[in-house]
Amino acid sequence: MSPAVPPVLSVVPSRALVDETFRVTVQNLPPGSAVTLHSLHRSDDEDMWEAFGHYVSDQGGSVSVSDDFCFGGTYTGKEAMGLLWSMRPVPGSREGLRLRKRDVCTPQLVHISVYGGHAEQGFAVRPPLASVLSERWFMGPGVRRVEVKEKGARGTLFIPPGPGPFPGVLDMWGGGGGLLEYRSALLASHGYASLALEYVNPGELESADIEFKYFETAFNIVRLHPLVSPDRVGFFGLCLGSIMTNYLAAESTAIKPRCCVCVSGVHLYPRGAAFTEVYQAITLKAHKVRLDENNHEIWRYRELPIPGDLSGKVDVGRINCPMLLVNGLDDQNLPTVEAAEDMARMMRAAGNDHLLTRIEYPAAGHLIEPPYSPHFRATKFIKQNREKVTLLWGGRTKPHSDAQEDSWKKILAFLQQHLYANNPPRAKM
Amino acid sequence: MIHVSGLQSSMFSNSIQRGRGGVRWNSSFKPAPLLTAAPVRALIDEHISIKGCFLPPQSPITMCAQMQSDEGDHWEAFAHYNTNADGTVNLTRDHSVGGSYVGCEPMGLFWGLQPAPGSREGLRLRKKNVETPYVMLLSLLEGHVSPSERKITELAAVTTERWYMAPGVRRTEIRQDGVVGTLFLPPGPGPFPAVLDLWGMGGGLVEYRSALFASKGYASFSLAYLGHKDLPAPHNRVNVGDPYFKSAYHLLQDHRQVVADRIGIVGLSFGVYLSLRIATRAGVKPSCLVCINGPVGSTIKLTDADGRTENFENEQTHWQFDDQGCVSFKAMSLPANLSPESKVKLEDLPCPLMYIVGEDDLSASSMENANLIEQTLRAAGKCQLLTLLSYPGAGHLIEPPYTPNSRVSLWSFKPRKLYTLWGGHPAPHAAAQQDAWEKILDFMDSHLRR
């Protein structure tokens, strides 16, 4: 091997959807040499994120991230995608950052590099041995993005390529608010017409024009779209969106979802309240907010204990569609696992618990996102009164990332089973 | 009224169902089928795995691919499959029973592309703009149909992108020291081993193979030598000589991101002669040569000692015409017909040579030239430098894999339209491209990296 020719780094595929894996390999190294594999990403918010892992080349001078052990860095062990999920803000960054793609029409650009030796820092000041660029996309080619402002509902609809009709999804995010499109874009890349719904503006929830009817309207926008199969529309909620999902699935007479996915949600809300009151109710009980050693706010105890009677809960015994609950056992924001227990109890009593599937992940936190996204244990959050705090979401990086990867597979399988596959025998033929 | 679906009929008969146009199955009786491709964005030489599911079991379907060339021509391919018992079709596992290809051909929809009916004659698919992908619409149609039938029912579709350029590859136009070309650099600090990329008498500046080499980690330089507006006129003859090619080689060698002693040359057709000439006469020592379907000397008379030539159309004695008036240039490159003073001194070959033959090459006498190379090198005690690959059924244009071959295409349109024969039959030519590309990359890896 000539030292004049540097090592060859390759990432295959170099363009991929965010939930696809890649193979990172290095060749043409001296045998048994210590190298560091490094990833670098500049977010839409202009923050720099990085991950790195320490490897030793084999007799042939090669390193394969999928097959070899990583001995140190931001991750360890055999982790094909460690360079993505273990990313964190580079030293010196602002506190409490969160990585969220705002423009889903462009890819996340990740620079993958290999450095000589086992380095822990200083990646910006020394030249790598080799470097390649990887594109990670939320949107597949041909997916159509349509801004929706109809009958008062606001959001973005993503439609897969093809003639349709497609199953539909109403995608509802959490109390952080704003409009996050990336999950819907990804669902559309998997064949679902998905509407990312905007229903909470950060810090400005007093607007009383959001009622439960708003969600029913949004659901119908999806259901009645010419490219959507009207009887194959489901809900997908996260956090506050899950609360809404539970409520609508149980109590709405106007809409009938075919199935629901609730990530990190609860079934608690003041019965009979309007939506704006729901949100206010959650933000009450400030005395129950605890602080951790870093002064990060822990909100989970606000909703505990789970009420015994129906005055503070969705009547989940009335749900009549399959429900998938995905929760993290280290969720510090909502008592999702306790709530899931209670939901199961209520549904068992009502005789509809065969509809319920619960998946709970040890050491996973609140923000269970698409796979290979970095983990955020605590990030800045703007409360309804515009006060900026840091919320503790929970979770430890490795188990949280495992949860993201596993839950996404299970969520896609669940959606496919209930929205694509034929239901067990109905009267036909 | 009950819609009689294909599913119901096939439960009671084994006959192949004809495609039914226009019946839109009621979605609550029938699940929407799903067509997936992975990855949806791929390099030209990467495999794409195409699957359909939630289809009626054991039913006829047609897979169809459609795209537009840079010039706006429509190309398409299609294949007939029968779904299996669980209602899926998987192109990496299943066999096409008709259409643009038959048998198990995971990438058949790409190399089997042909101009859509009604297209202009004599088209050849060549990407001009390598910075954009080919956008291909893959669709799943009901029944065994051809895409141009009027009534077809599209069940599902997916869009894929196929790229010649990986992300981060940098493209630079080079007009320096009289040299006309385009340089592609891989991402990263380098330095990189390099490749000089030469095409044939069609002329112009052909970038796609270079872009792909750069996507594999080689600095790659596509060089123009005739038929380009930035080269000295007239454009139908080679007006540049040995000094030009030497300059081009040095330009590459002197680039700060190129490893100066790891440069190879890849040539197709007339580019083969040029590669051999540069390696034996220009005072440079490449690390390896890859020569595809080309002669060991010039097919056109030289006008000077530096290798400039006469007009291509001057000497037509060896042009052969078939009964359709298409011309084959094959006889021009028979060793006996090559311009004698141009014949390269193969004994002086300084480096390993991979020579690739398409046995159905109708444009060059590749086999005869390959034999000559082998005999000469053996006599000179250098046959260990030679790797000879020969592909039955493959034509002249052995290019990167999973791209369609043109057996004949338009060569010139003045004074009148002239079509030239390249040869090659679809399936063996595709197999040759796939195999040759892997072997070329391995060969380059061995001689430019180790």
Coordinates of N, CA, C and O in Angstrom, one line a residue, chain B residues 285-353:
Chain B
K285 N 3.9 8.3 -17.9 CA 3.8 6.8 -17.5 C 2.6 6.7 -16.7 O 2.6 6.8 -15.5
P286 N 1.4 6.3 -17.3 CA 0.2 6.1 -16.5 C 0.4 4.8 -15.7 O 1.3 3.9 -16.0
S287 N -0.4 4.6 -14.7 CA -0.3 3.4 -13.9 C -1.1 2.2 -14.5 O -0.9 1.1 -14.1
C288 N -2.1 2.5 -15.3 CA -2.9 1.5 -15.9 C -3.7 2.0 -17.0 O -4.0 3.3 -17.1
L289 N -4.1 1.2 -18.0 CA -5.0 1.6 -19.0 C -6.2 0.6 -19.1 O -6.1 -0.6 -18.9
V290 N -7.4 1.2 -19.3 CA -8.6 0.4 -19.6 C -9.0 0.8 -21.0 O -9.4 2.0 -21.3
C291 N -9.0 -0.2 -21.9 CA -9.4 0.1 -23.3 C -10.6 -0.8 -23.7 O -10.6 -2.0 -23.6
I292 N -11.6 -0.1 -24.2 CA -12.8 -0.8 -24.6 C -13.1 -0.7 -26.1 O -13.2 0.4 -26.6
N293 N -13.1 -1.8 -26.8 CA -13.5 -1.9 -28.2 C -12.8 -0.8 -29.1 O -13.5 0.0 -29.7
G294 N -11.5 -0.8 -29.1 CA -10.9 0.2 -30.0 C -9.6 -0.3 -30.6 O -9.1 -1.4 -30.3
P295 N -9.1 0.5 -31.6 CA -8.0 0.0 -32.4 C -6.7 0.4 -31.8 O -6.6 1.3 -31.0
V296 N -5.6 -0.3 -32.3 CA -4.3 0.0 -31.9 C -3.6 1.1 -32.7 O -2.5 1.5 -32.5
G297 N -4.3 1.6 -33.7 CA -3.8 2.7 -34.6 C -5.0 3.6 -35.0 O -6.2 3.3 -34.7
S298 N -4.7 4.6 -35.8 CA -5.7 5.5 -36.2 C -6.5 4.9 -37.4 O -5.9 4.4 -38.3
T299 N -7.8 5.1 -37.3 CA -8.7 4.6 -38.4 C -8.7 5.7 -39.5 O -9.3 5.4 -40.6
I300 N -8.1 6.8 -39.3 CA -8.1 7.9 -40.3 C -6.7 8.3 -40.5 O -5.8 8.3 -39.6
K301 N -6.4 8.6 -41.8 CA -5.0 9.0 -42.1 C -4.5 10.2 -41.3 O -5.2 11.1 -41.1
L302 N -3.2 10.1 -40.8 CA -2.7 11.2 -40.1 C -2.2 12.2 -41.0 O -1.8 11.9 -42.2
T303 N -2.2 13.5 -40.6 CA -1.6 14.5 -41.4 C -0.3 15.0 -40.9 O 0.4 15.8 -41.5
D304 N 0.1 14.6 -39.7 CA 1.4 14.9 -39.2 C 1.9 13.9 -38.2 O 1.2 13.0 -37.8
A305 N 3.1 14.1 -37.8 CA 3.8 13.2 -36.9 C 3.2 13.2 -35.5 O 3.4 12.3 -34.6
D306 N 2.5 14.3 -35.2 CA 1.9 14.4 -33.8 C 0.6 13.8 -33.7 O 0.0 13.8 -32.6
G307 N 0.1 13.2 -34.8 CA -1.2 12.5 -34.7 C -2.4 13.2 -35.1 O -3.5 12.7 -35.0
R308 N -2.3 14.4 -35.7 CA -3.5 15.1 -36.2 C -4.0 14.3 -37.4 O -3.2 13.6 -38.1
T309 N -5.3 14.3 -37.7 CA -5.8 13.5 -38.7 C -6.5 14.3 -39.8 O -6.8 15.5 -39.6
E310 N -6.9 13.6 -40.9 CA -7.7 14.1 -41.9 C -9.2 14.2 -41.5 O -9.5 13.7 -40.4
N311 N -10.0 14.7 -42.3 CA -11.5 14.6 -42.0 C -11.9 13.2 -41.9 O -11.5 12.3 -42.7
F312 N -12.9 13.0 -41.0 CA -13.4 11.7 -40.8 C -14.1 11.1 -42.0 O -14.0 9.9 -42.4
E313 N -14.8 12.0 -42.8 CA -15.6 11.5 -43.9 C -14.7 11.3 -45.2 O -15.2 10.9 -46.2
N314 N -13.4 11.7 -45.1 CA -12.6 11.6 -46.3 C -12.5 10.3 -46.9 O -12.7 10.0 -48.1
E315 N -12.2 9.3 -46.1 CA -11.9 8.0 -46.6 C -13.0 7.0 -46.2 O -13.1 6.6 -45.1
Q316 N -13.8 6.7 -47.2 CA -15.0 5.9 -47.0 C -14.9 4.5 -47.5 O -15.8 3.8 -47.6
T317 N -13.7 4.2 -48.0 CA -13.5 2.8 -48.7 C -13.9 1.7 -47.7 O -14.5 0.7 -48.2
H318 N -13.7 1.9 -46.5 CA -14.0 0.8 -45.6 C -15.3 0.9 -44.9 O -15.6 0.1 -44.0
W319 N -16.1 1.9 -45.3 CA -17.4 2.0 -44.7 C -18.3 0.9 -45.3 O -18.3 0.7 -46.6
Q320 N -19.0 0.2 -44.5 CA -19.9 -0.9 -45.1 C -21.3 -0.5 -44.7 O -21.6 -0.1 -43.6
F321 N -22.2 -0.8 -45.7 CA -23.6 -0.4 -45.5 C -24.5 -1.7 -45.5 O -24.3 -2.6 -46.3
D322 N -25.4 -1.7 -44.6 CA -26.3 -2.9 -44.6 C -27.5 -2.5 -45.5 O -27.5 -1.5 -46.1
D323 N -28.4 -3.5 -45.6 CA -29.5 -3.3 -46.6 C -30.5 -2.1 -46.2 O -31.4 -1.8 -46.9
Q324 N -30.3 -1.6 -45.0 CA -31.1 -0.4 -44.6 C -30.4 0.9 -44.8 O -30.9 2.0 -44.4
G325 N -29.2 0.8 -45.3 CA -28.4 2.0 -45.5 C -27.7 2.5 -44.2 O -27.1 3.6 -44.1
C326 N -27.6 1.6 -43.2 CA -26.9 2.0 -42.0 C -25.4 1.6 -42.2 O -25.1 0.6 -42.7
V327 N -24.6 2.5 -41.7 CA -23.1 2.3 -41.9 C -22.5 1.6 -40.7 O -22.8 1.9 -39.6
S328 N -21.6 0.6 -41.1 CA -20.7 0.0 -40.0 C -19.3 0.5 -40.3 O -18.8 0.4 -41.4
F329 N -18.7 1.0 -39.2 CA -17.3 1.5 -39.4 C -16.3 0.4 -39.1 O -15.1 0.6 -39.0
K330 N -16.8 -0.8 -38.8 CA -16.0 -1.9 -38.3 C -14.7 -2.1 -39.1 O -13.6 -2.2 -38.5
A331 N -14.8 -2.2 -40.4 CA -13.7 -2.6 -41.2 C -12.5 -1.6 -41.1 O -11.4 -1.9 -41.4
M332 N -12.9 -0.3 -40.8 CA -11.9 0.7 -40.7 C -10.8 0.4 -39.7 O -9.6 0.8 -39.8
S333 N -11.2 -0.4 -38.7 CA -10.2 -0.6 -37.6 C -9.6 -2.0 -37.7 O -9.0 -2.4 -36.7
L334 N -9.8 -2.7 -38.8 CA -9.1 -4.0 -39.0 C -7.6 -3.6 -39.0 O -7.2 -2.6 -39.6
P335 N -6.8 -4.3 -38.3 CA -5.4 -3.9 -38.2 C -4.7 -3.6 -39.5 O -4.0 -2.7 -39.7
A336 N -5.1 -4.4 -40.6 CA -4.5 -4.2 -41.9 C -5.0 -2.8 -42.5 O -4.3 -2.3 -43.3
N337 N -6.1 -2.3 -42.1 CA -6.6 -1.1 -42.6 C -6.2 0.2 -41.8 O -6.5 1.3 -42.3
L338 N -5.6 0.0 -40.7 CA -5.2 1.1 -39.9 C -4.0 1.9 -40.6 O -3.2 1.3 -41.2
S339 N -4.0 3.1 -40.4 CA -2.9 4.0 -40.9 C -1.6 3.5 -40.3 O -1.4 3.6 -39.1
P340 N -0.7 2.9 -41.1 CA 0.5 2.2 -40.6 C 1.4 3.1 -39.7 O 1.8 2.6 -38.6
E341 N 1.6 4.3 -40.0 CA 2.5 5.1 -39.2 C 1.9 5.5 -37.9 O 2.5 5.9 -36.9
S342 N 0.5 5.2 -37.7 CA -0.1 5.5 -36.5 C -0.1 4.3 -35.5 O -0.4 4.5 -34.3
K343 N 0.2 3.2 -36.0 CA 0.1 2.0 -35.2 C 1.0 2.1 -34.0 O 2.2 2.3 -34.1
V344 N 0.4 1.9 -32.9 CA 1.2 2.1 -31.6 C 2.2 0.9 -31.4 O 1.9 -0.2 -31.7
K345 N 3.3 1.3 -30.8 CA 4.3 0.3 -30.5 C 3.9 -0.4 -29.2 O 4.3 0.0 -28.1
L346 N 3.2 -1.5 -29.4 CA 2.6 -2.1 -28.2 C 3.7 -2.7 -27.3 O 3.5 -2.9 -26.1
E347 N 4.9 -3.0 -27.9 CA 6.0 -3.5 -27.1 C 6.4 -2.5 -26.0 O 7.0 -2.9 -25.0
D348 N 6.1 -1.2 -26.3 CA 6.5 -0.2 -25.3 C 5.5 0.0 -24.2 O 5.6 1.0 -23.4
L349 N 4.5 -0.8 -24.2 CA 3.5 -0.6 -23.2 C 4.1 -0.6 -21.8 O 4.8 -1.6 -21.4
P350 N 3.9 0.5 -21.0 CA 4.6 0.6 -19.7 C 3.8 0.1 -18.5 O 4.3 0.3 -17.4
C351 N 2.6 -0.3 -18.7 CA 1.8 -0.5 -17.5 C 0.7 -1.6 -17.8 O 0.5 -1.9 -19.0
P352 N 0.0 -2.1 -16.8 CA -1.1 -3.0 -17.0 C -2.2 -2.5 -17.9 O -2.5 -1.3 -17.8
L353 N -2.7 -3.3 -18.7 CA -3.7 -3.0 -19.7 C -4.9 -3.9 -19.6 O -4.7 -5.1 -19.6

